[in-house]
XYZ file of C-alpha atoms in Angstrom:
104
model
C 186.552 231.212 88.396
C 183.807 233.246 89.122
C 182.842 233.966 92.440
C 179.558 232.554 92.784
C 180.105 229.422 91.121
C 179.160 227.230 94.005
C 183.002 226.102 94.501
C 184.068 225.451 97.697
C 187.120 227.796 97.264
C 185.347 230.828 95.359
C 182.541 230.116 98.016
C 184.585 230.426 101.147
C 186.466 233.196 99.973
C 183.571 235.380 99.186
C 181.845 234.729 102.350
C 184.773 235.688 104.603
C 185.705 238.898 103.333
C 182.187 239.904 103.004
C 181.958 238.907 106.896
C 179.301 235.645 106.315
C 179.747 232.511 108.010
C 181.486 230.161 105.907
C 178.980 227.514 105.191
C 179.957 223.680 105.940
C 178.072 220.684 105.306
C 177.969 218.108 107.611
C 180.782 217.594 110.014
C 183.630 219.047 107.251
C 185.046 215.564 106.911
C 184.436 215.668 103.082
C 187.691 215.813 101.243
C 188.754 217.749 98.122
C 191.444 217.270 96.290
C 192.985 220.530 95.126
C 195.312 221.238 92.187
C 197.045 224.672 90.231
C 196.008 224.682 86.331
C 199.167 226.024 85.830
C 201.423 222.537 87.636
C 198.606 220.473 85.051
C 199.041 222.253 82.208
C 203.177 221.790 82.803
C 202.640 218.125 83.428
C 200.549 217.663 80.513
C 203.021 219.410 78.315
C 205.824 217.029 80.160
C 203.740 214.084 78.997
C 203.535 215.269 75.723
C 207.676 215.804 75.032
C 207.768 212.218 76.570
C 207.255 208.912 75.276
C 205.735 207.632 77.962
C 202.229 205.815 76.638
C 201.283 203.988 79.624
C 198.373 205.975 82.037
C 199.825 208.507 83.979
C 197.863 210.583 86.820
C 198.772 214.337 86.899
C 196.752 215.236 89.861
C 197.609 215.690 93.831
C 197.482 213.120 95.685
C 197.341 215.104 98.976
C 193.113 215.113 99.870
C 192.447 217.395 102.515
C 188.574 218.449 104.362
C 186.455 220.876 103.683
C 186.628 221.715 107.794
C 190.827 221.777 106.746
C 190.268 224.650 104.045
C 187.368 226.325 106.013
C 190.017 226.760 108.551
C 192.963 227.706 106.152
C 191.345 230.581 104.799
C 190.294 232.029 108.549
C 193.729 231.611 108.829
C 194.967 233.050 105.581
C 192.423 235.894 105.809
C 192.339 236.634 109.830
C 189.410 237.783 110.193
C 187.007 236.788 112.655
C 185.117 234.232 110.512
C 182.446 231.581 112.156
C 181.255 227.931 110.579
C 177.736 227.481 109.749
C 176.977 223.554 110.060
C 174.252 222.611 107.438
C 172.813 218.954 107.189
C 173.535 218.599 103.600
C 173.705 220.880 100.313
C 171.362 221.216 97.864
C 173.125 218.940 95.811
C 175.761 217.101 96.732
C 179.055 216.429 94.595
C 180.863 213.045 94.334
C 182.748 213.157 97.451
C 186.594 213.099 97.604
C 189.109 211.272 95.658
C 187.138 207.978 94.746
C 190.385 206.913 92.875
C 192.593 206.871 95.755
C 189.494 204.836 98.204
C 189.998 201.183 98.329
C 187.364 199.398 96.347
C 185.633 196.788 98.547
């Protein structure tokens, strides 16, 4: 992951040890869904060595904020980071889980 990459983790990482704000778009409420390559790549290999043939979903099903993690790494890093509040990003990302909303 590089560190400019425009990822939310990468992103709020970066800005908080170099001191920066860490920038949040709209009221934080967005949720992410997060997930360690190395827990998919052992699922995936599960599947594999399994006969299971039906769909299977190997992600978290935990969503949390953005304002959550922003918070979480102040925490994890203590230092004395701020939130800048921004309308909206450049370009916005599908939002959240979409998979786990209730289709109306």
């Amino acid at each position: 992951m590089h560190m400019n990459d425009g990822r939310v983790v990468s992103n709020f990482i970066l800005q908080a040890l170099q001191g920066e704000p860490l920038t949040v778009y709209r009221s934080g409420s967005q949720t992410r869904v997060f997930q360690y390559v190395s827990d998919l790549v052992h699922g995936l290999v599960a599947l594999m060595d399994s006969n299971v043939s039906s769909p299977v979903n190997l992600g978290n099903p935990e969503e949390h904020t953005i304002l959550e993690f922003a918070r979480l790494i102040k925490t994890l890093l203590a230092v004395g980071v701020k939130f800048s509040f921004f309308l909206k990003p450049r370009t916005t990302p599908r939002e959240g889980n979409q998979t786990s909303r209730k289709q109306s």
